[in-house]
Amino acid sequence: EAQVTQNPRYLITVTGKKLTVTCSQNMNHEYMSWYRQDPGLGLRQIYYSMNVEVTDKGDVPEGYKVSRKEKRNFPLILESPSPNQTSLYFCASSPGGYREKLFFGSGTQLSVL
Amino acid sequence: AQSVTQLGSHVSVSEGALVLLRCNYSSSVPPYLFWYVQYPNQGLQLLLKYTSAATLVKGINGFEAEFNKSQTSFHLRKPSVHISDTAEYFCAVRNPWLSGNTPLVFGKGTRLSVIA
């Protein structure tokens, strides 16, 4: 089944403790992206990747890192999480191109205490 | 810069009623427009998209949207909603003329509650 898989589904952590949220897609998509969803703000792009070893900042990249060493994986890294990073995170992928739809993962609810 | 405004953060309707979810966009060039739906505890799924073909776009689950250039709108409607349509709906815009990353710009969402 074609899908975008995120793990974990829920995560509670404390300020400053490094964490990684994994994202994997099995559709051979070139484009991958991370969004955060906050009440009343909709979805905002954090980072994106056009292909392997190619990543760039979205609208709200501060406090996040990403890497794209393989086409299927695009982990999101929080080196030193803070409470303002408490949010619902979505990974998405697309074959590429502006007409193509995004395929979303099921989300990761992160709480930073 | 592109932007999307969704009017009404929460809409409540009775089952079987017509629903209209409003979306207005701002773009300096003819945009591509999308509606995504997010069911409870799930990721977003594409409902429909407009990419400069027919102005009336039909999507999944009986939804449709009409692109109106003069009013810069892309309202979503369904003639008869079902309880299973209860979800959050996001309008999004993309500039198709930019090279490289062309991220979707999302609206803030409209939560639709369908009441029995």
PDB file of C-alpha atoms in Angstrom:
ATOM      1  CA  GLU A   1       0.000   0.000   0.000  1.00  0.00           C
ATOM      2  CA  ALA A   2       1.297   3.438  -0.978  1.00  0.00           C
ATOM      3  CA  GLN A   3       1.801   5.464   2.149  1.00  0.00           C
ATOM      4  CA  VAL A   4       3.779   7.963   4.161  1.00  0.00           C
ATOM      5  CA  THR A   5       4.689   6.568   7.565  1.00  0.00           C
ATOM      6  CA  GLN A   6       5.566   8.747  10.532  1.00  0.00           C
ATOM      7  CA  ASN A   7       6.784   7.615  13.908  1.00  0.00           C
ATOM      8  CA  PRO A   8       6.033   8.027  16.690  1.00  0.00           C
ATOM      9  CA  ARG A   9       2.361   8.925  16.640  1.00  0.00           C
ATOM     10  CA  TYR A  10       2.560  10.632  20.034  1.00  0.00           C
ATOM     11  CA  LEU A  11       5.623  11.946  21.853  1.00  0.00           C
ATOM     12  CA  ILE A  12       6.009  13.696  25.187  1.00  0.00           C
ATOM     13  CA  THR A  13       9.435  15.025  26.043  1.00  0.00           C
ATOM     14  CA  VAL A  14      11.162  17.648  28.158  1.00  0.00           C
ATOM     15  CA  THR A  15      12.877  20.851  27.179  1.00  0.00           C
ATOM     16  CA  GLY A  16      16.336  20.331  25.722  1.00  0.00           C
ATOM     17  CA  LYS A  17      16.178  16.586  25.117  1.00  0.00           C
ATOM     18  CA  LYS A  18      17.072  15.878  21.502  1.00  0.00           C
ATOM     19  CA  LEU A  19      14.495  13.941  19.518  1.00  0.00           C
ATOM     20  CA  THR A  20      13.914  12.655  16.006  1.00  0.00           C
ATOM     21  CA  VAL A  21      10.622  12.104  14.230  1.00  0.00           C
ATOM     22  CA  THR A  22      10.979   9.655  11.378  1.00  0.00           C
ATOM     23  CA  CYS A  23       9.216   9.819   8.029  1.00  0.00           C
ATOM     24  CA  SER A  24       9.329   7.222   5.291  1.00  0.00           C
ATOM     25  CA  GLN A  25       7.493   6.945   1.967  1.00  0.00           C
ATOM     26  CA  ASN A  26       7.269   3.914  -0.298  1.00  0.00           C
ATOM     27  CA  MET A  27       6.188   5.677  -3.492  1.00  0.00           C
ATOM     28  CA  ASN A  28       9.624   6.682  -4.807  1.00  0.00           C
ATOM     29  CA  HIS A  29       8.654  10.344  -4.494  1.00  0.00           C
ATOM     30  CA  GLU A  30      11.303  12.966  -5.078  1.00  0.00           C
ATOM     31  CA  TYR A  31       9.702  15.721  -3.018  1.00  0.00           C
ATOM     32  CA  MET A  32       9.249  15.524   0.747  1.00  0.00           C
ATOM     33  CA  SER A  33       8.253  18.139   3.249  1.00  0.00           C
ATOM     34  CA  TRP A  34       7.526  18.732   6.922  1.00  0.00           C
ATOM     35  CA  TYR A  35       4.640  20.849   8.199  1.00  0.00           C
ATOM     36  CA  ARG A  36       3.474  21.825  11.636  1.00  0.00           C
ATOM     37  CA  GLN A  37      -0.190  22.388  12.415  1.00  0.00           C
ATOM     38  CA  ASP A  38      -1.242  24.744  15.192  1.00  0.00           C
ATOM     39  CA  PRO A  39      -4.804  25.759  16.129  1.00  0.00           C
ATOM     40  CA  GLY A  40      -5.888  28.841  14.245  1.00  0.00           C
ATOM     41  CA  LEU A  41      -2.725  28.926  12.147  1.00  0.00           C
ATOM     42  CA  GLY A  42      -3.306  26.121   9.664  1.00  0.00           C
ATOM     43  CA  LEU A  43      -0.275  24.284   8.304  1.00  0.00           C
ATOM     44  CA  ARG A  44       3.103  25.902   7.974  1.00  0.00           C
ATOM     45  CA  GLN A  45       6.048  24.421   6.128  1.00  0.00           C
ATOM     46  CA  ILE A  46       9.185  23.737   8.179  1.00  0.00           C
ATOM     47  CA  TYR A  47      11.623  22.200   5.696  1.00  0.00           C
ATOM     48  CA  TYR A  48      11.407  20.539   2.332  1.00  0.00           C
ATOM     49  CA  SER A  49      13.559  18.386   0.102  1.00  0.00           C
ATOM     50  CA  MET A  50      13.467  18.292  -3.680  1.00  0.00           C
ATOM     51  CA  ASN A  51      15.615  15.150  -3.857  1.00  0.00           C
ATOM     52  CA  VAL A  52      18.344  13.199  -2.084  1.00  0.00           C
ATOM     53  CA  GLU A  53      20.905  15.472  -0.414  1.00  0.00           C
ATOM     54  CA  VAL A  54      18.849  18.560  -1.361  1.00  0.00           C
ATOM     55  CA  THR A  55      17.042  20.295   1.504  1.00  0.00           C
ATOM     56  CA  ASP A  56      15.915  23.841   2.146  1.00  0.00           C
ATOM     57  CA  LYS A  57      14.066  25.964   4.667  1.00  0.00           C
ATOM     58  CA  GLY A  58      10.362  26.540   4.617  1.00  0.00           C
ATOM     59  CA  ASP A  59       8.475  29.250   6.461  1.00  0.00           C
ATOM     60  CA  VAL A  60       9.277  28.232  10.060  1.00  0.00           C
ATOM     61  CA  PRO A  61      12.635  26.393  10.135  1.00  0.00           C
ATOM     62  CA  GLU A  62      14.025  27.765  13.409  1.00  0.00           C
ATOM     63  CA  GLY A  63      14.818  25.041  15.912  1.00  0.00           C
ATOM     64  CA  TYR A  64      14.584  22.179  13.412  1.00  0.00           C
ATOM     65  CA  LYS A  65      16.980  20.172  11.274  1.00  0.00           C
ATOM     66  CA  VAL A  66      16.397  17.646   8.531  1.00  0.00           C
ATOM     67  CA  SER A  67      18.427  15.285   6.400  1.00  0.00           C
ATOM     68  CA  ARG A  68      17.753  13.388   3.155  1.00  0.00           C
ATOM     69  CA  LYS A  69      20.360  10.690   2.772  1.00  0.00           C
ATOM     70  CA  GLU A  70      17.987   8.257   1.095  1.00  0.00           C
ATOM     71  CA  LYS A  71      15.075   8.978  -1.196  1.00  0.00           C
ATOM     72  CA  ARG A  72      12.487   7.281   1.019  1.00  0.00           C
ATOM     73  CA  ASN A  73      13.436   8.835   4.392  1.00  0.00           C
ATOM     74  CA  PHE A  74      13.199  12.397   5.648  1.00  0.00           C
ATOM     75  CA  PRO A  75      13.640  12.623   9.428  1.00  0.00           C
ATOM     76  CA  LEU A  76      12.875  15.765  11.406  1.00  0.00           C
ATOM     77  CA  ILE A  77      15.348  16.532  14.186  1.00  0.00           C
ATOM     78  CA  LEU A  78      14.791  18.795  17.173  1.00  0.00           C
ATOM     79  CA  GLU A  79      18.232  19.294  18.722  1.00  0.00           C
ATOM     80  CA  SER A  80      16.972  21.163  21.779  1.00  0.00           C
ATOM     81  CA  PRO A  81      13.167  21.139  21.903  1.00  0.00           C
ATOM     82  CA  SER A  82      11.329  23.993  23.560  1.00  0.00           C
ATOM     83  CA  PRO A  83       7.673  24.294  24.662  1.00  0.00           C
ATOM     84  CA  ASN A  84       6.821  26.493  21.648  1.00  0.00           C
ATOM     85  CA  GLN A  85       7.545  23.456  19.452  1.00  0.00           C
ATOM     86  CA  THR A  86       4.585  21.632  20.969  1.00  0.00           C
ATOM     87  CA  SER A  87       2.517  20.982  17.875  1.00  0.00           C
ATOM     88  CA  LEU A  88       1.082  18.435  15.456  1.00  0.00           C
ATOM     89  CA  TYR A  89       3.640  17.564  12.805  1.00  0.00           C
ATOM     90  CA  PHE A  90       2.975  16.164   9.342  1.00  0.00           C
ATOM     91  CA  CYS A  91       5.331  14.718   6.807  1.00  0.00           C
ATOM     92  CA  ALA A  92       4.243  14.812   3.169  1.00  0.00           C
ATOM     93  CA  SER A  93       5.599  13.623  -0.147  1.00  0.00           C
ATOM     94  CA  SER A  94       4.898  14.209  -3.798  1.00  0.00           C
ATOM     95  CA  PRO A  95       6.195  12.880  -7.106  1.00  0.00           C
ATOM     96  CA  GLY A  96       7.280  16.429  -7.797  1.00  0.00           C
ATOM     97  CA  GLY A  97       5.906  19.239  -9.852  1.00  0.00           C
ATOM     98  CA  TYR A  98       3.354  21.852  -8.986  1.00  0.00           C
ATOM     99  CA  ARG A  99       0.325  19.917 -10.225  1.00  0.00           C
ATOM    100  CA  GLU A 100       1.037  16.931  -8.078  1.00  0.00           C
ATOM    101  CA  LYS A 101      -0.891  16.383  -4.901  1.00  0.00           C
ATOM    102  CA  LEU A 102       0.777  15.889  -1.556  1.00  0.00           C
ATOM    103  CA  PHE A 103       0.480  12.596   0.265  1.00  0.00           C
ATOM    104  CA  PHE A 104       0.417  13.118   4.028  1.00  0.00           C
ATOM    105  CA  GLY A 105       1.422  10.927   6.928  1.00  0.00           C
ATOM    106  CA  SER A 106      -0.928  10.448   9.884  1.00  0.00           C
ATOM    107  CA  GLY A 107       0.845  13.006  12.027  1.00  0.00           C
ATOM    108  CA  THR A 108       2.971  13.155  15.164  1.00  0.00           C
ATOM    109  CA  GLN A 109       1.585  14.947  18.199  1.00  0.00           C
ATOM    110  CA  LEU A 110       4.553  16.367  20.093  1.00  0.00           C
ATOM    111  CA  SER A 111       4.365  17.845  23.576  1.00  0.00           C
ATOM    112  CA  VAL A 112       7.442  19.550  25.012  1.00  0.00           C
ATOM    113  CA  LEU A 113       7.207  20.124  28.767  1.00  0.00           C
TER     114      LEU A 113
ATOM    115  CA  ALA B   1       3.004  36.664  -2.145  1.00  0.00           C
ATOM    116  CA  GLN B   2       0.155  34.226  -2.112  1.00  0.00           C
ATOM    117  CA  SER B   3      -2.349  33.881   0.667  1.00  0.00           C
ATOM    118  CA  VAL B   4      -5.589  32.128   1.401  1.00  0.00           C
ATOM    119  CA  THR B   5      -8.455  33.262   3.617  1.00  0.00           C
ATOM    120  CA  GLN B   6     -11.051  30.811   4.803  1.00  0.00           C
ATOM    121  CA  LEU B   7     -14.155  32.523   6.159  1.00  0.00           C
ATOM    122  CA  GLY B   8     -15.559  30.826   9.212  1.00  0.00           C
ATOM    123  CA  SER B   9     -13.403  28.688  11.464  1.00  0.00           C
ATOM    124  CA  HIS B  10     -16.347  26.460  12.361  1.00  0.00           C
ATOM    125  CA  VAL B  11     -19.473  25.570  10.391  1.00  0.00           C
ATOM    126  CA  SER B  12     -22.258  23.427  11.756  1.00  0.00           C
ATOM    127  CA  VAL B  13     -25.005  21.988   9.534  1.00  0.00           C
ATOM    128  CA  SER B  14     -27.665  19.313   9.689  1.00  0.00           C
ATOM    129  CA  GLU B  15     -27.283  16.040   7.854  1.00  0.00           C
ATOM    130  CA  GLY B  16     -28.715  16.284   4.343  1.00  0.00           C
ATOM    131  CA  ALA B  17     -28.247  20.046   4.117  1.00  0.00           C
ATOM    132  CA  LEU B  18     -26.189  21.943   1.597  1.00  0.00           C
ATOM    133  CA  VAL B  19     -22.833  23.134   2.864  1.00  0.00           C
ATOM    134  CA  LEU B  20     -20.664  25.910   1.464  1.00  0.00           C
ATOM    135  CA  LEU B  21     -17.136  26.458   2.756  1.00  0.00           C
ATOM    136  CA  ARG B  22     -15.615  29.720   1.640  1.00  0.00           C
ATOM    137  CA  CYS B  23     -12.089  30.315   0.377  1.00  0.00           C
ATOM    138  CA  ASN B  24     -10.646  33.488  -1.087  1.00  0.00           C
ATOM    139  CA  TYR B  25      -7.128  33.669  -2.428  1.00  0.00           C
ATOM    140  CA  SER B  26      -4.620  36.332  -3.196  1.00  0.00           C
ATOM    141  CA  SER B  27      -2.128  35.721  -5.974  1.00  0.00           C
ATOM    142  CA  SER B  28      -0.355  37.884  -8.510  1.00  0.00           C
ATOM    143  CA  VAL B  29      -0.588  35.136 -11.135  1.00  0.00           C
ATOM    144  CA  PRO B  30      -3.248  32.554 -11.998  1.00  0.00           C
ATOM    145  CA  PRO B  31      -2.863  30.057  -9.178  1.00  0.00           C
ATOM    146  CA  TYR B  32      -3.388  26.393  -8.673  1.00  0.00           C
ATOM    147  CA  LEU B  33      -5.938  25.801  -5.913  1.00  0.00           C
ATOM    148  CA  PHE B  34      -6.613  22.800  -3.719  1.00  0.00           C
ATOM    149  CA  TRP B  35      -8.999  21.626  -1.065  1.00  0.00           C
ATOM    150  CA  TYR B  36      -7.735  19.107   1.459  1.00  0.00           C
ATOM    151  CA  VAL B  37      -9.760  17.306   4.135  1.00  0.00           C
ATOM    152  CA  GLN B  38      -8.510  16.127   7.521  1.00  0.00           C
ATOM    153  CA  TYR B  39     -10.647  13.547   9.289  1.00  0.00           C
ATOM    154  CA  PRO B  40     -10.194  13.209  13.061  1.00  0.00           C
ATOM    155  CA  ASN B  41      -6.798  11.793  14.001  1.00  0.00           C
ATOM    156  CA  GLN B  42      -5.685  11.474  10.392  1.00  0.00           C
ATOM    157  CA  GLY B  43      -3.455  13.260   7.940  1.00  0.00           C
ATOM    158  CA  LEU B  44      -4.725  15.428   5.114  1.00  0.00           C
ATOM    159  CA  GLN B  45      -6.189  14.005   1.928  1.00  0.00           C
ATOM    160  CA  LEU B  46      -6.747  15.778  -1.356  1.00  0.00           C
ATOM    161  CA  LEU B  47     -10.426  16.474  -2.092  1.00  0.00           C
ATOM    162  CA  LEU B  48     -10.001  18.276  -5.389  1.00  0.00           C
ATOM    163  CA  LYS B  49      -7.752  20.649  -7.273  1.00  0.00           C
ATOM    164  CA  TYR B  50      -7.992  23.403  -9.861  1.00  0.00           C
ATOM    165  CA  THR B  51      -5.145  23.690 -12.350  1.00  0.00           C
ATOM    166  CA  SER B  52      -6.530  26.100 -14.975  1.00  0.00           C
ATOM    167  CA  ALA B  53      -8.813  23.678 -16.769  1.00  0.00           C
ATOM    168  CA  ALA B  54     -12.593  23.701 -16.144  1.00  0.00           C
ATOM    169  CA  THR B  55     -13.681  26.240 -13.543  1.00  0.00           C
ATOM    170  CA  LEU B  56     -16.064  23.776 -11.882  1.00  0.00           C
ATOM    171  CA  VAL B  57     -14.036  21.015 -10.310  1.00  0.00           C
ATOM    172  CA  LYS B  58     -15.522  17.812  -8.982  1.00  0.00           C
ATOM    173  CA  GLY B  59     -13.769  15.922  -6.245  1.00  0.00           C
ATOM    174  CA  ILE B  60     -14.210  12.876  -4.104  1.00  0.00           C
ATOM    175  CA  ASN B  61     -17.171  12.155  -1.812  1.00  0.00           C
ATOM    176  CA  GLY B  62     -19.575  14.393  -3.762  1.00  0.00           C
ATOM    177  CA  PHE B  63     -17.689  17.644  -3.163  1.00  0.00           C
ATOM    178  CA  GLU B  64     -17.180  20.270  -5.826  1.00  0.00           C
ATOM    179  CA  ALA B  65     -15.619  23.709  -6.032  1.00  0.00           C
ATOM    180  CA  GLU B  66     -15.858  26.580  -8.465  1.00  0.00           C
ATOM    181  CA  PHE B  67     -12.969  28.822  -9.427  1.00  0.00           C
ATOM    182  CA  ASN B  68     -14.108  32.428  -9.769  1.00  0.00           C
ATOM    183  CA  LYS B  69     -11.363  34.669 -11.076  1.00  0.00           C
ATOM    184  CA  SER B  70     -13.247  37.957 -10.710  1.00  0.00           C
ATOM    185  CA  GLN B  71     -14.087  37.243  -7.066  1.00  0.00           C
ATOM    186  CA  THR B  72     -10.769  35.471  -6.391  1.00  0.00           C
ATOM    187  CA  SER B  73     -12.670  32.657  -4.769  1.00  0.00           C
ATOM    188  CA  PHE B  74     -12.633  28.882  -4.726  1.00  0.00           C
ATOM    189  CA  HIS B  75     -15.586  27.915  -2.539  1.00  0.00           C
ATOM    190  CA  LEU B  76     -16.237  24.274  -1.702  1.00  0.00           C
ATOM    191  CA  ARG B  77     -19.755  22.889  -1.614  1.00  0.00           C
ATOM    192  CA  LYS B  78     -21.683  19.683  -1.221  1.00  0.00           C
ATOM    193  CA  PRO B  79     -25.435  19.524  -1.922  1.00  0.00           C
ATOM    194  CA  SER B  80     -26.233  17.021   0.817  1.00  0.00           C
ATOM    195  CA  VAL B  81     -23.783  16.361   3.612  1.00  0.00           C
ATOM    196  CA  HIS B  82     -23.448  13.198   5.641  1.00  0.00           C
ATOM    197  CA  ILE B  83     -22.297  12.774   9.209  1.00  0.00           C
ATOM    198  CA  SER B  84     -19.114  11.181   7.882  1.00  0.00           C
ATOM    199  CA  ASP B  85     -18.198  14.554   6.311  1.00  0.00           C
ATOM    200  CA  THR B  86     -17.431  15.900   9.767  1.00  0.00           C
ATOM    201  CA  ALA B  87     -13.803  16.972   9.430  1.00  0.00           C
ATOM    202  CA  GLU B  88     -11.527  19.965   9.026  1.00  0.00           C
ATOM    203  CA  TYR B  89     -11.192  21.404   5.537  1.00  0.00           C
ATOM    204  CA  PHE B  90      -8.218  23.338   4.242  1.00  0.00           C
ATOM    205  CA  CYS B  91      -7.979  25.498   1.173  1.00  0.00           C
ATOM    206  CA  ALA B  92      -4.495  25.885  -0.307  1.00  0.00           C
ATOM    207  CA  VAL B  93      -2.876  27.856  -3.099  1.00  0.00           C
ATOM    208  CA  ARG B  94       0.262  27.313  -5.096  1.00  0.00           C
ATOM    209  CA  ASN B  95       2.009  29.528  -7.631  1.00  0.00           C
ATOM    210  CA  PRO B  96       2.640  27.275 -10.650  1.00  0.00           C
ATOM    211  CA  TRP B  97       5.059  29.656 -12.314  1.00  0.00           C
ATOM    212  CA  LEU B  98       7.820  29.503  -9.725  1.00  0.00           C
ATOM    213  CA  SER B  99      10.704  27.140 -10.259  1.00  0.00           C
ATOM    214  CA  GLY B 100      12.071  24.978  -7.497  1.00  0.00           C
ATOM    215  CA  ASN B 101      10.038  24.584  -4.358  1.00  0.00           C
ATOM    216  CA  THR B 102       6.486  25.647  -4.834  1.00  0.00           C
ATOM    217  CA  PRO B 103       5.015  24.993  -1.417  1.00  0.00           C
ATOM    218  CA  LEU B 104       1.338  24.950  -0.767  1.00  0.00           C
ATOM    219  CA  VAL B 105       0.154  27.927   1.245  1.00  0.00           C
ATOM    220  CA  PHE B 106      -2.660  26.717   3.461  1.00  0.00           C
ATOM    221  CA  GLY B 107      -5.585  28.563   4.917  1.00  0.00           C
ATOM    222  CA  LYS B 108      -6.304  28.272   8.634  1.00  0.00           C
ATOM    223  CA  GLY B 109      -8.964  25.643   8.106  1.00  0.00           C
ATOM    224  CA  THR B 110     -12.697  25.352   8.603  1.00  0.00           C
ATOM    225  CA  ARG B 111     -14.048  22.745  10.959  1.00  0.00           C
ATOM    226  CA  LEU B 112     -17.280  21.229   9.626  1.00  0.00           C
ATOM    227  CA  SER B 113     -19.627  19.554  12.070  1.00  0.00           C
ATOM    228  CA  VAL B 114     -22.554  17.619  10.603  1.00  0.00           C
ATOM    229  CA  ILE B 115     -25.351  17.017  13.063  1.00  0.00           C
ATOM    230  CA  ALA B 116     -27.859  14.170  12.829  1.00  0.00           C
TER     231      ALA B 116
END
